[in-house]
Structure formats: structure tokens, C-alpha cells
Short mmCIF file of C-alpha atoms and ligand atoms in Angstrom, two decimals:
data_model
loop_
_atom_site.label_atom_id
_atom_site.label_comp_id
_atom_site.label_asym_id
_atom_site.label_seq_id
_atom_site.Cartn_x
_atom_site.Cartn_y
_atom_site.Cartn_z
CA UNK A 1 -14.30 -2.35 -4.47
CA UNK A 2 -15.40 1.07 -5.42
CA UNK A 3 -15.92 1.21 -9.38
CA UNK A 4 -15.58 5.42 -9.86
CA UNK A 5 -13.51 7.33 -10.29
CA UNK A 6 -11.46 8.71 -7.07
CA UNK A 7 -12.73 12.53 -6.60
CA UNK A 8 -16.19 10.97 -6.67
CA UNK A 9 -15.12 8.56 -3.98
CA UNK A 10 -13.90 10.75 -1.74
CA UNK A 11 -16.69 12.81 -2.25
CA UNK A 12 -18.89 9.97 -1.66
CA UNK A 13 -16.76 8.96 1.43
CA UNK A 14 -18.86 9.95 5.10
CA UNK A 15 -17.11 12.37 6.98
CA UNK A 16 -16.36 10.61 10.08
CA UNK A 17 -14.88 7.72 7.91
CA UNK A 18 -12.77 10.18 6.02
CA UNK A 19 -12.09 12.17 9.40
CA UNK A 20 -10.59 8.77 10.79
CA UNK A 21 -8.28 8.30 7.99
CA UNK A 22 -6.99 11.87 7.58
CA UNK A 23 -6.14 12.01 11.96
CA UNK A 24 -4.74 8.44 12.18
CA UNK A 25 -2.87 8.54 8.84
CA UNK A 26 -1.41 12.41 9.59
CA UNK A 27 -0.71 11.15 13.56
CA UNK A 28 1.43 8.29 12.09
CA UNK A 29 3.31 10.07 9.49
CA UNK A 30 4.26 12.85 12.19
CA UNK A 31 5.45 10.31 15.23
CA UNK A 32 7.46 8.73 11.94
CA UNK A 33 9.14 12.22 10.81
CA UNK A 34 9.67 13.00 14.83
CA UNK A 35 11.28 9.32 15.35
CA UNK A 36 13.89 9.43 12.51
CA UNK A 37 14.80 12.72 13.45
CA UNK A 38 15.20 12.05 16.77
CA UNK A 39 17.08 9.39 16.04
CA UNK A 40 19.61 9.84 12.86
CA UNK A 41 22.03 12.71 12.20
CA UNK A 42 20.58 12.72 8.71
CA UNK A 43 17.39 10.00 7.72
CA UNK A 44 17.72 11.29 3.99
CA UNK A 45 21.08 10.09 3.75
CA UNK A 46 19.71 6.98 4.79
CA UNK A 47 16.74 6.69 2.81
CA UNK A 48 18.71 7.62 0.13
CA UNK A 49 21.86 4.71 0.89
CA UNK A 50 18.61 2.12 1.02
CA UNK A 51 17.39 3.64 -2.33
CA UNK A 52 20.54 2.83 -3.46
CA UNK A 53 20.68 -0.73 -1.91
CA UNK A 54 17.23 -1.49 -3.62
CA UNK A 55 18.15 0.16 -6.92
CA UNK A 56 21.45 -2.46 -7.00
CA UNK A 57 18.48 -5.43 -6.39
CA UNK A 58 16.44 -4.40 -9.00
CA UNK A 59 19.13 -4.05 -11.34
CA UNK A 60 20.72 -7.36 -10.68
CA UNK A 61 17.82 -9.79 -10.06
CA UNK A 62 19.60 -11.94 -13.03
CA UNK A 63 22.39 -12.95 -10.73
CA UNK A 64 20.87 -11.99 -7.54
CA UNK A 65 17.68 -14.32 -7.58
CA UNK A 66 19.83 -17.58 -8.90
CA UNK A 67 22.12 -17.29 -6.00
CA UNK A 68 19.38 -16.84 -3.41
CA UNK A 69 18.03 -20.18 -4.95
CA UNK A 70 20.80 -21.47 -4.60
CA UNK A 71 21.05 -20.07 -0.94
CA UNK A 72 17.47 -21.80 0.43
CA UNK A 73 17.77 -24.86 -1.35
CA UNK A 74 21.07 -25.28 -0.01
CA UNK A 75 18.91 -24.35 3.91
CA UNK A 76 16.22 -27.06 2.92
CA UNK A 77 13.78 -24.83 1.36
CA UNK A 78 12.11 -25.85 -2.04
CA UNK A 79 12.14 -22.77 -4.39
CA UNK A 80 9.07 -22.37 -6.68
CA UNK A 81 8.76 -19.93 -9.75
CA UNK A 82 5.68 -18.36 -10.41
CA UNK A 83 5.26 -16.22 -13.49
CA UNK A 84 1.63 -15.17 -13.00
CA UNK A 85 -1.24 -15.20 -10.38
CA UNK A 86 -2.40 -18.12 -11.32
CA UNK A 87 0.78 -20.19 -11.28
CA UNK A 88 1.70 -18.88 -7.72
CA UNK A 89 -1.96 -19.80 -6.69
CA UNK A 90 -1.85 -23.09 -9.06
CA UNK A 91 1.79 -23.57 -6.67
CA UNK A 92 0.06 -23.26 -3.59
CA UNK A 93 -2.94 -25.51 -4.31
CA UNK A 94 -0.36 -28.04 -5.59
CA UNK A 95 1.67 -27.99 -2.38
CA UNK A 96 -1.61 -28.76 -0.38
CA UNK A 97 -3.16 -30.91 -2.54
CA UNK A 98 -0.01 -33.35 -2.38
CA UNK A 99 0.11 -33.69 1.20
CA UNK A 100 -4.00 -34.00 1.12
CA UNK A 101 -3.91 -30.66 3.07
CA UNK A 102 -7.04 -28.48 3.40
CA UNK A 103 -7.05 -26.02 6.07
CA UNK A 104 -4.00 -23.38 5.77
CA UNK A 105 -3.68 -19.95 8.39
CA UNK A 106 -2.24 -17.10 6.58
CA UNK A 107 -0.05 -14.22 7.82
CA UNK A 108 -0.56 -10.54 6.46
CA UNK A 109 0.78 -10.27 2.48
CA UNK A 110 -0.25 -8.16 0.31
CA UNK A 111 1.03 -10.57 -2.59
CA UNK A 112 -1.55 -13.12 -1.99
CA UNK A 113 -4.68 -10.23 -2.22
CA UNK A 114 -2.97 -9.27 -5.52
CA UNK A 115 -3.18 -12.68 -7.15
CA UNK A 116 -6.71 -13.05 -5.18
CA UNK A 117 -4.91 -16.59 -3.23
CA UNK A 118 -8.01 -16.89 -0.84
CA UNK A 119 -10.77 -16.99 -3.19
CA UNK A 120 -8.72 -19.51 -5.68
CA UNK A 121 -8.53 -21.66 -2.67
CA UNK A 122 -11.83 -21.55 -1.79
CA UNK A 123 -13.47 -22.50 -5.05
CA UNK A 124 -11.17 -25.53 -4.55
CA UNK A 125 -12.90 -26.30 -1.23
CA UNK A 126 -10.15 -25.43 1.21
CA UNK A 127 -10.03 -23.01 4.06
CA UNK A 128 -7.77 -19.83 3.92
CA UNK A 129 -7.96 -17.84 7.62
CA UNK A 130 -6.76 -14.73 7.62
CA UNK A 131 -4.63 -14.67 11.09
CA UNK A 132 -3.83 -10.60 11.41
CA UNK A 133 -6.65 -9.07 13.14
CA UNK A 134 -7.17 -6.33 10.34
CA UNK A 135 -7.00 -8.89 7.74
CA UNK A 136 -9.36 -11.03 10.05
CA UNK A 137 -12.18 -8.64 10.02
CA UNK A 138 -11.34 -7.83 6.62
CA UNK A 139 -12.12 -11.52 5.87
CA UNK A 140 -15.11 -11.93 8.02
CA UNK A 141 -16.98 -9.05 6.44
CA UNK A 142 -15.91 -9.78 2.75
CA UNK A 143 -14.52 -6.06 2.39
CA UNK A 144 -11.13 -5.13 0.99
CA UNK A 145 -8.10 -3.81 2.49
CA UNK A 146 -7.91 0.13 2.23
CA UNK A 147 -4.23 0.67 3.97
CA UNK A 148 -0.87 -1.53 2.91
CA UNK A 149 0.18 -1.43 6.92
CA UNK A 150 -3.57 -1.21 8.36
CA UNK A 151 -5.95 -2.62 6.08
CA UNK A 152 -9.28 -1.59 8.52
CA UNK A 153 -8.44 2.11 8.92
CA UNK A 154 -11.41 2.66 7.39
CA UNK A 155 -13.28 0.93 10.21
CA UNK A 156 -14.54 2.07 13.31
CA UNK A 157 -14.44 -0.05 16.33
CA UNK A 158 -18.42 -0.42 16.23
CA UNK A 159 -18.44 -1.81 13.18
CA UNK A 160 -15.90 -4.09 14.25
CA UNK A 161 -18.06 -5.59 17.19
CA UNK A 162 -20.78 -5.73 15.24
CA UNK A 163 -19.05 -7.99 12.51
CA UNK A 164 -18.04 -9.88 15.78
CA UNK A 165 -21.23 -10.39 17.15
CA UNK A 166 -22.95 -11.18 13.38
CA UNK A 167 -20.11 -14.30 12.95
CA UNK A 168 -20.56 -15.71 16.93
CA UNK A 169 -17.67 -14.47 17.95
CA UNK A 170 -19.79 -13.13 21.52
CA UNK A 171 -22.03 -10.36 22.45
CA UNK A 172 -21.94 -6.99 21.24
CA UNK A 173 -18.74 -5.45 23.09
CA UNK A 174 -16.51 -2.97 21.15
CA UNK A 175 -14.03 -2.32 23.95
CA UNK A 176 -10.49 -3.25 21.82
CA UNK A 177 -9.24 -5.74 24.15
CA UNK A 178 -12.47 -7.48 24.36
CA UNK A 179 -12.51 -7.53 20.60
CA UNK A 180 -9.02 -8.80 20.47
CA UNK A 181 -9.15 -11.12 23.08
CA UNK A 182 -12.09 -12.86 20.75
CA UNK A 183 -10.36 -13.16 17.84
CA UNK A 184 -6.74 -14.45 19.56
CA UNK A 185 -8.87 -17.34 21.09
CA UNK A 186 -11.20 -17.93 17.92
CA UNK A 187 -7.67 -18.56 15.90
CA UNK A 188 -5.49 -20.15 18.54
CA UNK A 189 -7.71 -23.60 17.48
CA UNK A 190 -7.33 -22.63 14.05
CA UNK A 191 -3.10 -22.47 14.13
CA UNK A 192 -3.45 -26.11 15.68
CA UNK A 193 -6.00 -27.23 13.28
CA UNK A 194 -4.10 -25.92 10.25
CA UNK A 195 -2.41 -28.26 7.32
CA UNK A 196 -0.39 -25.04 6.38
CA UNK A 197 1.32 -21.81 7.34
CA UNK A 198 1.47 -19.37 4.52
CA UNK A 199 3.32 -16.00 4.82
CA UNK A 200 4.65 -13.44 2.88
CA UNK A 201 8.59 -12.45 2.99
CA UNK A 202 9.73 -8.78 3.38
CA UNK A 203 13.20 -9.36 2.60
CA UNK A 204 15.06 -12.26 1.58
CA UNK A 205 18.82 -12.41 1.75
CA UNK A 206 21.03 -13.03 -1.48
CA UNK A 207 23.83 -13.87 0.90
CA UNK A 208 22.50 -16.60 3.22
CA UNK A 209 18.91 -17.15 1.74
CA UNK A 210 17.27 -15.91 4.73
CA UNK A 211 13.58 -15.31 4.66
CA UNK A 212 12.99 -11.97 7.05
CA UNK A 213 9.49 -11.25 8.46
CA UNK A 214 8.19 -8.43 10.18
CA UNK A 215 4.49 -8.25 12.32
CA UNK A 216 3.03 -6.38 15.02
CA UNK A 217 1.49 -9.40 16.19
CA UNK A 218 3.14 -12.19 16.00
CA UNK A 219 0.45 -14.36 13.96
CA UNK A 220 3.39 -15.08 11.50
CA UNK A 221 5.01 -17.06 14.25
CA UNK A 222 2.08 -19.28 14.76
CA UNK A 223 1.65 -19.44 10.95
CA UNK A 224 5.15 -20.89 10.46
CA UNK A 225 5.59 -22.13 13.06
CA UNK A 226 2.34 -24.84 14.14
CA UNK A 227 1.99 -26.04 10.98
CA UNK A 228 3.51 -28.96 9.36
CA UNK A 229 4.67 -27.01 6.24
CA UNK A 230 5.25 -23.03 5.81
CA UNK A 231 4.63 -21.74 2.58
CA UNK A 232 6.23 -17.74 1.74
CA UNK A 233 4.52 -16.01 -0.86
CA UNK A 234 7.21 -13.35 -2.34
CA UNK A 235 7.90 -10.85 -5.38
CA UNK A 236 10.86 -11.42 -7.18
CA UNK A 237 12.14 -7.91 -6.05
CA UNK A 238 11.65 -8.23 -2.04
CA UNK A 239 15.71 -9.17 -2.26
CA UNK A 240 18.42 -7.99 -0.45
CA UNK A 241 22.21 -8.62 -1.37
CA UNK A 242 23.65 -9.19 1.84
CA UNK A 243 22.50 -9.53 5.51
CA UNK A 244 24.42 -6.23 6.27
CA UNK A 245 21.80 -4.66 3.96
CA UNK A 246 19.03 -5.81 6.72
CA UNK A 247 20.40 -3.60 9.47
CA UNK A 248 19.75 -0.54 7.39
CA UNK A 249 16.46 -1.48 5.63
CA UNK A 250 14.90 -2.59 8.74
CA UNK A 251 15.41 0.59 10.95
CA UNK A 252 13.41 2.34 7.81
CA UNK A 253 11.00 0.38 7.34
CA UNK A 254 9.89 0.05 11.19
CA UNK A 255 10.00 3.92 11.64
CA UNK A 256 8.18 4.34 8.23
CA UNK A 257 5.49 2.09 8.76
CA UNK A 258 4.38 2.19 12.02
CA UNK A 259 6.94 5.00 13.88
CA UNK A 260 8.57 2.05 15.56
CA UNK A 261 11.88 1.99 16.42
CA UNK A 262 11.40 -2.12 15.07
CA UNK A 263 8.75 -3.88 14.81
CA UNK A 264 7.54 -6.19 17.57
CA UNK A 265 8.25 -9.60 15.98
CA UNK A 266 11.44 -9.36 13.50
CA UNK A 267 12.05 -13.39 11.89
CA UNK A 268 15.10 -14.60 10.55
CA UNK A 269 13.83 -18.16 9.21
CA UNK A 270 17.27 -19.79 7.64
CA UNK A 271 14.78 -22.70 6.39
CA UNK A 272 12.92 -26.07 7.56
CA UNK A 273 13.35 -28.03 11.13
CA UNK A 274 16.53 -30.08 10.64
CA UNK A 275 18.89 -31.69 13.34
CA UNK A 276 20.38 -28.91 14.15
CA UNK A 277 16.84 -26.68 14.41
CA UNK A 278 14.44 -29.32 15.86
CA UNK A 279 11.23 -26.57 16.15
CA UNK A 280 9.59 -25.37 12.79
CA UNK A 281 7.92 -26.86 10.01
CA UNK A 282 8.46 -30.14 8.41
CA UNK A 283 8.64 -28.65 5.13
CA UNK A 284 9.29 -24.87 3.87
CA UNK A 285 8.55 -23.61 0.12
CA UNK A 286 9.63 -20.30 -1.42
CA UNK A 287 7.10 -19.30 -4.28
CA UNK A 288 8.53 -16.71 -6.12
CA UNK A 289 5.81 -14.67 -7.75
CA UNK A 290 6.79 -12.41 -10.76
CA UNK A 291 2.85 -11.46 -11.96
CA UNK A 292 4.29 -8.40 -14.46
CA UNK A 293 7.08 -7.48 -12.62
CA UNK A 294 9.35 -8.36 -15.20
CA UNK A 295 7.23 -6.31 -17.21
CA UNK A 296 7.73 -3.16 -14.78
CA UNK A 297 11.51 -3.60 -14.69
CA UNK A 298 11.29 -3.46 -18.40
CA UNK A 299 9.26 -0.16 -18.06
CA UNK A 300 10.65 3.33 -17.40
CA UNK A 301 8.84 3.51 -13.81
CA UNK A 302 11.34 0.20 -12.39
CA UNK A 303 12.05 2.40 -9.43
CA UNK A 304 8.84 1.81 -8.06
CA UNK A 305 10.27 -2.40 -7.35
CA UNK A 306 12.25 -0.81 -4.78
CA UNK A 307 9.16 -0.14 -2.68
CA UNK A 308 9.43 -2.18 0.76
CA UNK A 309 5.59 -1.32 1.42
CA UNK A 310 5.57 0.67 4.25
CA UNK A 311 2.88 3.17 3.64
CA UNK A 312 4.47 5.83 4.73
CA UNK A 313 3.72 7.78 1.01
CA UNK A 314 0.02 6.53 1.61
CA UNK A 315 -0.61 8.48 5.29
CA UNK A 316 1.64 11.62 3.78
CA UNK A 317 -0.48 11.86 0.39
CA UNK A 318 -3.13 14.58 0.80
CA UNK A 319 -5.04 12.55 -2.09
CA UNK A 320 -4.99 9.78 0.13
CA UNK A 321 -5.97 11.35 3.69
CA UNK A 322 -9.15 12.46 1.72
CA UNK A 323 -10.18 9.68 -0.34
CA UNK A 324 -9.14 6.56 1.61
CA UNK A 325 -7.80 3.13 0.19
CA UNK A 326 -10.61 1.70 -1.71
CA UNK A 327 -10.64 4.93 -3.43
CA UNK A 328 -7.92 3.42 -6.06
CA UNK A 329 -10.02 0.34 -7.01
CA UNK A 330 -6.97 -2.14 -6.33
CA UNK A 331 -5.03 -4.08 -4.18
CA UNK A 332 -2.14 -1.15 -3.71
CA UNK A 333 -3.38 2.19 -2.62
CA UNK A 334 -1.87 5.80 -2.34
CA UNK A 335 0.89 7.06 -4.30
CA UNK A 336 2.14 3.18 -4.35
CA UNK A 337 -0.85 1.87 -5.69
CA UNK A 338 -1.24 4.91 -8.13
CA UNK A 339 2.40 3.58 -9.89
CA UNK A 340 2.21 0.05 -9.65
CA UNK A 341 -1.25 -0.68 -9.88
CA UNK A 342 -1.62 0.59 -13.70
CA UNK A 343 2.08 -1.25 -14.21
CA UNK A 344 0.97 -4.93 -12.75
CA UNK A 345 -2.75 -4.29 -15.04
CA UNK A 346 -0.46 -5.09 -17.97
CA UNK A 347 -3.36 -5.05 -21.05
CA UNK A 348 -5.79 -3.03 -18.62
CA UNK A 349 -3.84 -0.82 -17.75
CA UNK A 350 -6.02 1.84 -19.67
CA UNK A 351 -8.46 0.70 -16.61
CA UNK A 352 -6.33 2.03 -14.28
CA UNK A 353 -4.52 4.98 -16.12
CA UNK A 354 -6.61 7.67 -14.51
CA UNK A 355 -4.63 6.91 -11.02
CA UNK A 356 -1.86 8.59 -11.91
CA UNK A 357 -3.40 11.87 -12.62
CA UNK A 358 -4.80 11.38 -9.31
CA UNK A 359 -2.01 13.43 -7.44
CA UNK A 360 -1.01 17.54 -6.95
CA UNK A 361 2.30 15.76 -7.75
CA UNK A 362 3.38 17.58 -4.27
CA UNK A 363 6.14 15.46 -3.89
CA UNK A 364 5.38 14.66 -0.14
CA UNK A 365 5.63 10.75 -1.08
CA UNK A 366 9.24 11.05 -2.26
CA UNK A 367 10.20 12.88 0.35
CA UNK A 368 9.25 10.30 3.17
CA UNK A 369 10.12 7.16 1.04
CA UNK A 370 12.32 4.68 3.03
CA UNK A 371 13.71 3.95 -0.26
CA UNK A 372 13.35 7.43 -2.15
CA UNK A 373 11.48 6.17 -5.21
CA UNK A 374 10.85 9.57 -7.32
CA UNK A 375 6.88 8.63 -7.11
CA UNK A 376 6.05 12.46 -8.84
CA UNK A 377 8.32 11.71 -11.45
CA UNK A 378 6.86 8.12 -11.99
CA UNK A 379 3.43 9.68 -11.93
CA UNK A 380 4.55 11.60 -14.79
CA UNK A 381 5.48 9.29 -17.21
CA UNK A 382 2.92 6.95 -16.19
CA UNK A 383 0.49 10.10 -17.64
CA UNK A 384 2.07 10.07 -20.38
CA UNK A 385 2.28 6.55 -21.15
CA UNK A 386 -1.50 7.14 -21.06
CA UNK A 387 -1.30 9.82 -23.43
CA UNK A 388 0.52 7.89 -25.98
CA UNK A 389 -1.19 4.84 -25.60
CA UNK A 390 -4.76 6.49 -25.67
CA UNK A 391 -6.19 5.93 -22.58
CA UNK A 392 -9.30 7.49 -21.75
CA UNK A 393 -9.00 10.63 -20.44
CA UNK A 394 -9.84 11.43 -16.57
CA UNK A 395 -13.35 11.77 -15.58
CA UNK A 396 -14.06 15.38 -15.20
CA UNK A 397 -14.78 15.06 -11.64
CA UNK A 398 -18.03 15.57 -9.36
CA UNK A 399 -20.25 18.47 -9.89
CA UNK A 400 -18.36 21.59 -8.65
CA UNK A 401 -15.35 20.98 -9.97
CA UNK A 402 -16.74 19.72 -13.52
CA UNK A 403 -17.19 22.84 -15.01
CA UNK A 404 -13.43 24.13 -13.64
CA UNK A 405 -11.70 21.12 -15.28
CA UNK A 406 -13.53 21.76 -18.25
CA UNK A 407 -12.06 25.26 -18.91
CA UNK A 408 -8.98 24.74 -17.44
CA UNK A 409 -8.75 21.63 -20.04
CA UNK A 410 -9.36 24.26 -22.64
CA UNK A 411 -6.77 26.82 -23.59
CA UNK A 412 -9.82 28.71 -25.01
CA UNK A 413 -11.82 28.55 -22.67
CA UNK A 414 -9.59 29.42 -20.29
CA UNK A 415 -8.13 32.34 -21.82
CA UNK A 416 -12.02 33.39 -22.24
CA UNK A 417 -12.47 33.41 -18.46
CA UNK A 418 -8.93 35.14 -18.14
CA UNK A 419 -10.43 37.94 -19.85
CA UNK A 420 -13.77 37.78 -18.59
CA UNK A 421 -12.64 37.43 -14.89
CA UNK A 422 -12.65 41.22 -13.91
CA UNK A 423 -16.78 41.09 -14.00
CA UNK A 424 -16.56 38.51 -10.82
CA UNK A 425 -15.23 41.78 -9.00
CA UNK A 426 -18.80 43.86 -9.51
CA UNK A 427 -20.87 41.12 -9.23
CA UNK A 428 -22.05 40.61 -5.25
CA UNK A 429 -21.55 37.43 -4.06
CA UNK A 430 -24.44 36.36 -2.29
CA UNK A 431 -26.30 36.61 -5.96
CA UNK A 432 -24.13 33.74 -6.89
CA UNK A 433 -26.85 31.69 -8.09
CA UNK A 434 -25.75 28.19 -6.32
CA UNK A 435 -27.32 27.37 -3.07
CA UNK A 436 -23.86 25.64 -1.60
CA UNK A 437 -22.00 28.10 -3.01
CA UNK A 438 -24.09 30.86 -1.18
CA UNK A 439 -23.35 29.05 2.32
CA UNK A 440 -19.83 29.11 1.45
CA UNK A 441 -19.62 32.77 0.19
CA UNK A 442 -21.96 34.14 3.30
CA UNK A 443 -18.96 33.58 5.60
CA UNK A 444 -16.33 34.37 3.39
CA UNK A 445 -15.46 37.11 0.98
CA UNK A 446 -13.69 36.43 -2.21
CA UNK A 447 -10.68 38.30 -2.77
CA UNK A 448 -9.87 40.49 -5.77
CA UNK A 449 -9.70 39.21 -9.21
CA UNK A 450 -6.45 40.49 -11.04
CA UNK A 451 -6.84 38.96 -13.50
CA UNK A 452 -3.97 38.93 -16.08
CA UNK A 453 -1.60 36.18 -17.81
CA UNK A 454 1.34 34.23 -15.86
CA UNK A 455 3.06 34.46 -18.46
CA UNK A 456 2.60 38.01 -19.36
CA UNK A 457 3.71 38.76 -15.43
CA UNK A 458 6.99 36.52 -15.94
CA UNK A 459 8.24 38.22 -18.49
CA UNK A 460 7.61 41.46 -16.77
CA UNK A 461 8.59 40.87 -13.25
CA UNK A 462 11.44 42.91 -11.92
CA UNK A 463 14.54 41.28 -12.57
CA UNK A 464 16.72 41.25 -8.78
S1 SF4 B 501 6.64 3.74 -2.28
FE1 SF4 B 501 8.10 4.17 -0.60
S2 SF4 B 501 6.85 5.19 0.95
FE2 SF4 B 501 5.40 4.18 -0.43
S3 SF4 B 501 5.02 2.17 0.47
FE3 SF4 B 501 6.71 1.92 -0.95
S4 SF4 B 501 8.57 2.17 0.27
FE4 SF4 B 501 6.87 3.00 1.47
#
């Protein structure tokens, strides 16, 4: 994963990569603004009901995650508490290891890159598949997801065959359907061959302990469904209180995500096979995974727990379209990952703390939120929790804009250059003596300096 800071990733970024991102991300988010409008009277009544619905969660886990234990043990699931990565790993090794199992197909979940499942099962000598194609090719070319919804969009479909044609998977052919055709019959043998199903768990009911899954692609199914036992990885906060609360939350999020009325394949799994359910999985385990949330509900940015992760705020954020996923060195990306990744760092968080500063604090992310999380405001006292707890300060940026952040850092400085500006108005442009600069200028002109202080204008404006 990229180890600089983001304005010199983006900078670094090829154009036709970041070209890709900015179109699919910006076609996405406007099919999802179109679609909710077409749709609902008012969408930020809604998104602001399901704020509300999330808020209740993540102020109530202390009753709310007792009684949906209580719910899926009482539907035949075994309920596991995991208080850091390596416990919910540690709980998934142990499940295998006791049934001698060694080969487990995984579903799409973000929780299991963030505690880093695969590679903890691998060192252990068992086989974790990815089963979503993006995750898939992800896996196959030992790259990390750069989009919470659509973790290649930073691949192009000839890179794709290529990876293909590197791991056997057939001749060079990057037609889409060729390409997916190859990897639906490459994992059909592997659901069958599996010991496990894992998947993650986008909501889970309070009410009736009902584990809710959404795909595109209906690898989930196969993953809970072939196996002999499903395991669902989930954070503590993916509750709802009541199945009513589904109806509501799932219209957002489909529409968010993907501008889908619904996604394709919507599970309601109420727990293991039993007489009355003969299909499914012998056994089912909920692991709980907490892994510093508790930490982040303490915090003053708990808000952000509401987040059902449907990237909308990632393919809105103009920081985003430009510097793609990897750009935030972690699992989250976008205005998301900017929030929660320095929160879940715990002690490294100073690693992290130049994310937040990372935004023109636009506001475009709250405004498209499912679940209206204030992400600008978060963003805010995220910098300052920086501030106060001395992390280091943000890189001053790549080359052009170096010298800019270093006077506008500097209320010297930058009064200097106040003062000083008026000389930029005799001074032809073409001498500027920076050869980039000089192709920009030649087809531009720059336009006046005025010069003069905001404030000084404020106070002097006409009053109306
Ligand atoms: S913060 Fe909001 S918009 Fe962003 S992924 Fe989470 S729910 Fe979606």
C-alpha cells in the first residue's frame, strides 16, 4: 500500500488510472442522486430518519448487543466476542481447527481486510479464497482494495486478463464475460471443496437476530450456503433495533452504493439448518469484532459507527476522484477511511493523522450519506485531536504547491506576499521563470491581482 503522503499519490497516480476513477466514481454518484430523487418525495428526510435509527444503535449497544445474543443463540447460532484483530482471527482459526477444517471461501467484508483474516490464515497453512470477483483479482495479484463497494476500480480490464492468464486461468482474453465466466467456473469447485463459508453481516437485527446480507453476485449464497459451517465476521455497530428498521436502511444503502433500487441478492439468514430449515449449514457462528470501536464510541467522532459502508461519500469526494483508494494507506478509503481509519489506529494514530486534513471540507460527503454522519465536522476535530496530541504536521505537499503551503502556513509570510502581490500585475507572464508554469500561462492569462485584506474588505463592505 502506498507509504506517502496523499497529494503525492495522486500526483504520482497515471492519468488514465485516475481518469477511470474520477468517470466511474462521478457516473455512480449521479445515477444514485437521479434514483433517490426519482424515487422519494424527500431522500434527506430519509437519510436523516436512518441517521437517526443508527445514532439510537450506537447509543444503546449495552442493551442492544445482549439481546441480539440472546436473539441468535436462541436461532442456533453460536455468538463469539472478539475484542481485537487477533481474537476475531484467533476465533476463526479456532472454529476450523476444531472441526480439522482447512479450506474456507469467503464473501466480500471489509472487516476481515481490517484485521488482515487471510494472511493470519495462511501462515497457519489454510486456504482463504476470495469468492467476489473484485476481491478475486484483488487476491490473485496480491494488491489491496482501493473502493469499499468496488475494490478493482483502479483496474483496467487488461490488467485483469493478464492476471488471468499469469495464474492459468486461460488465454489472454479481456472481453468481461470471458473473464467472468473464468473465474465463476475456477470457484464453483472451490464452494464444493470448501470446509467453511465465511461472510460478513451488513445488518443484524436486535429484534429477531437476523443476519442480513447484501451482494451483487451472489457468492455469499454459495459461501453460506455449500459449506458445512458459515462463519459472519461483524462490527459490534452493524445493528439494527428492529426488522422494521431494515425496510428503510436497505432502500439507502442499495441506491447509495451501487444506484440500485436493491441489490441483486438481499439474505435474511434466521440461523443454522434445523428441522424446520433442512438447506444451510450444519453449524453458524457470529464473531463479533470490536477492534477499537469501543474506543471510537468513547471518542467525540462516534457518529462515524453509523456508517453502513456504502461509498457513496468515497465517489462524491473530489479528494477521492483524484487520488484513488490506496491513496489513504488503509483498509477504509475516502472521507470514511479519512475518520475511522486514524480512530481504529488507536496508539498510531499519529500515523494516520494527516488524513483528515486531507479534505476542502466541502461537505459533499455529508450531504449524500445514507446515514448523514457530519464527516466535515468529524474531520475537524479529528485535526484537532492531532493538534493537541502532537501529531506531525502534514507534509507540505509535491513541488508546486510546497512553496504555497508554506506561506499560507505563515501569517508572515503571507501577509508579506499580500503586500507584495501588486508586482505580479507588471511582471509578464511568459518570464515566469518555471518551464510548466510557462505551458500553463501561454494559454491562459492571469487575472488582476487586487490585492488587499479579507478582513479589511469585511469590515468595509456595504452593509444591505
Ligand atoms: S460514511 Fe456514509 S456515505 Fe460514507 S460509506 Fe459510510 S454510510 Fe456511506
Amino acid at each position: 500500500m502506498a507509504n506517502q503522503p496523499i497529494d503525492a499519490y495522486a500526483a504520482s497516480l497515471p492519468p488514465d488510472k485516475r481518469e477511470s476513477v474520477y468517470q466511474s466514481t462521478k457516473g455512480t454518484h449521479e445515477k444514485r442522486t437521479k434514483l433517490l430523487w426519482d424515487h422519494f418525495l424527500d431522500p434527506n428526510e430519509l437519510r436523516q430518519t436512518a441517521g437517526r435509527i443508527k445514532q439510537h444503535v450506537i447509543e444503546n449497544l449495552d442493551t442492544l448487543l445482549p439481546a441480539a445474543e440472546a436473539k441468535l443463540q436462541a436461532n442456533g447460532v453460536q455468538v463469539h466476542w472478539a475484542p481485537t484483530a487477533e481474537d476475531a482471527c484467533a476465533a476463526v482459526h479456532g472454529i476450523m481447527d476444531a472441526r480439522g477444517a482447512t479450506k474456507l471461501v469467503k464473501s466480500k467484508t471489509m472487516v476481515s481486510e481490517e484485521i488482515e483474516l487471510t494472511p493470519y490464515l495462511e501462515k497457519r497453512g489454510m486456504e482463504a479464497l476470495e469468492t467476489d470477483l473484485g476481491e478475486f483479482i484483488i487476491q490473485i495479484d496480491h494488491d489491496h482494495p482501493s473502493h469499499i463497494v468496488r475494490p478493482i476500480i483502479h483496474k483496467n480490464r487488461r490488467e485483469i486478463a493478464t492476471s488471468f492468464e499469469r495464474e492459468g486461468l486461460g488465454d489472454y482474453n479481456d472481453e468481461p464475460e470471458v473473464i467472468t465466466r473464468r473465474a465463476r467456473d475456477f470457484l464453483r469447485q472451490k464452494y464444493l471443496q470448501a470446509d467453511v463459508g465465511l461472510t460478513g453481516g451488513n445488518f443484524i437485527s436486535a429484534e429477531s437476530g437476523r443476519l442480513v446480507l447484501v451482494t451483487n453476485e451472489g457468492n455469499s449464497r454459495f459461501c453460506l450456503a455449500a459449506p458445512k459451517v458459515h462463519i459472519a465476521l461483524v462490527g459490534i455497530e452493524k445493528l439494527v433495533p428492529r426488522d422494521r428498521d431494515l425496510g428503510l436502511l436497505l432502500n439507502l444503502l442499495g441506491r447509495s452504493a451501487t444506484a440500485q433500487q436493491l441489490t441483486v441478492y438481499t439474505e435474511f439468514i434466521t440461523g443454522p439448518k434445523s428441522p424446520t430449515q433442512p438447506d444451510g449449514p450444519e453449524e453458524m457462528h457470529v464473531i463479533f469484532v470490536d477492534n477499537g470501536r469501543t474506543e471510537v464510541l468513547a471518542s467525540q467522532c462516534r457518529e462515524i459507527l453509523r456508517c453502513i459502508r456504502c461509498g457513496a461519500c468515497l465517489n462524491v469526494c473530489p479528494i477521492y476522484r483524484q487520488a484513488s483508494g490506496h491513496a489513504y494507506r488503509s483498509v477504509y478509503p475516502g472521507p470514511v477511511g479519512a475518520v475511522l481509519s486514524p480512530l481504529l489506529a488507536g496508539k498510531q494514530f499519529p500515523e494516520l493523522a494527516d488524513l483528515p486534513k486531507a479534505s476542502s471540507l466541502c461537505g459533499a460527503c455529508n450531504e449524500v450519506c445514507p446515514v448523514d454522519i457530519p464527516i466535515p465536522d468529524l474531520l475537524l476535530r479529528l485535526r484537532d485531536k492531532g493538534k493537541t496530541e502532537g501529531a506531525p504536521k502534514a507534509s507540505i505537499g509535491v513541488p508546486p504547491m510546497g512553496g504555497w503551503a508554506l506561506m499560507a502556513s505563515q501569517p508572515t509570510a503571507w501577509k508579506a506576499a499580500l503586500a507584495g502581490g501588486k508586482v505580479i500585475n507588471h511582471i509578464p507572464t511568459k518570464l515566469i521563470p518555471f518551464p510548466p508554469l510557462q505551458s500553463w500561462t501561454s494559454s491562459r492569462t492571469l487575472p488582476e491581482w487586487r490585492g488587499g485584506s479579507f478582513r479589511k474588505w469585511m469590515k468595509n463592505r456595504p452593509s444591505k
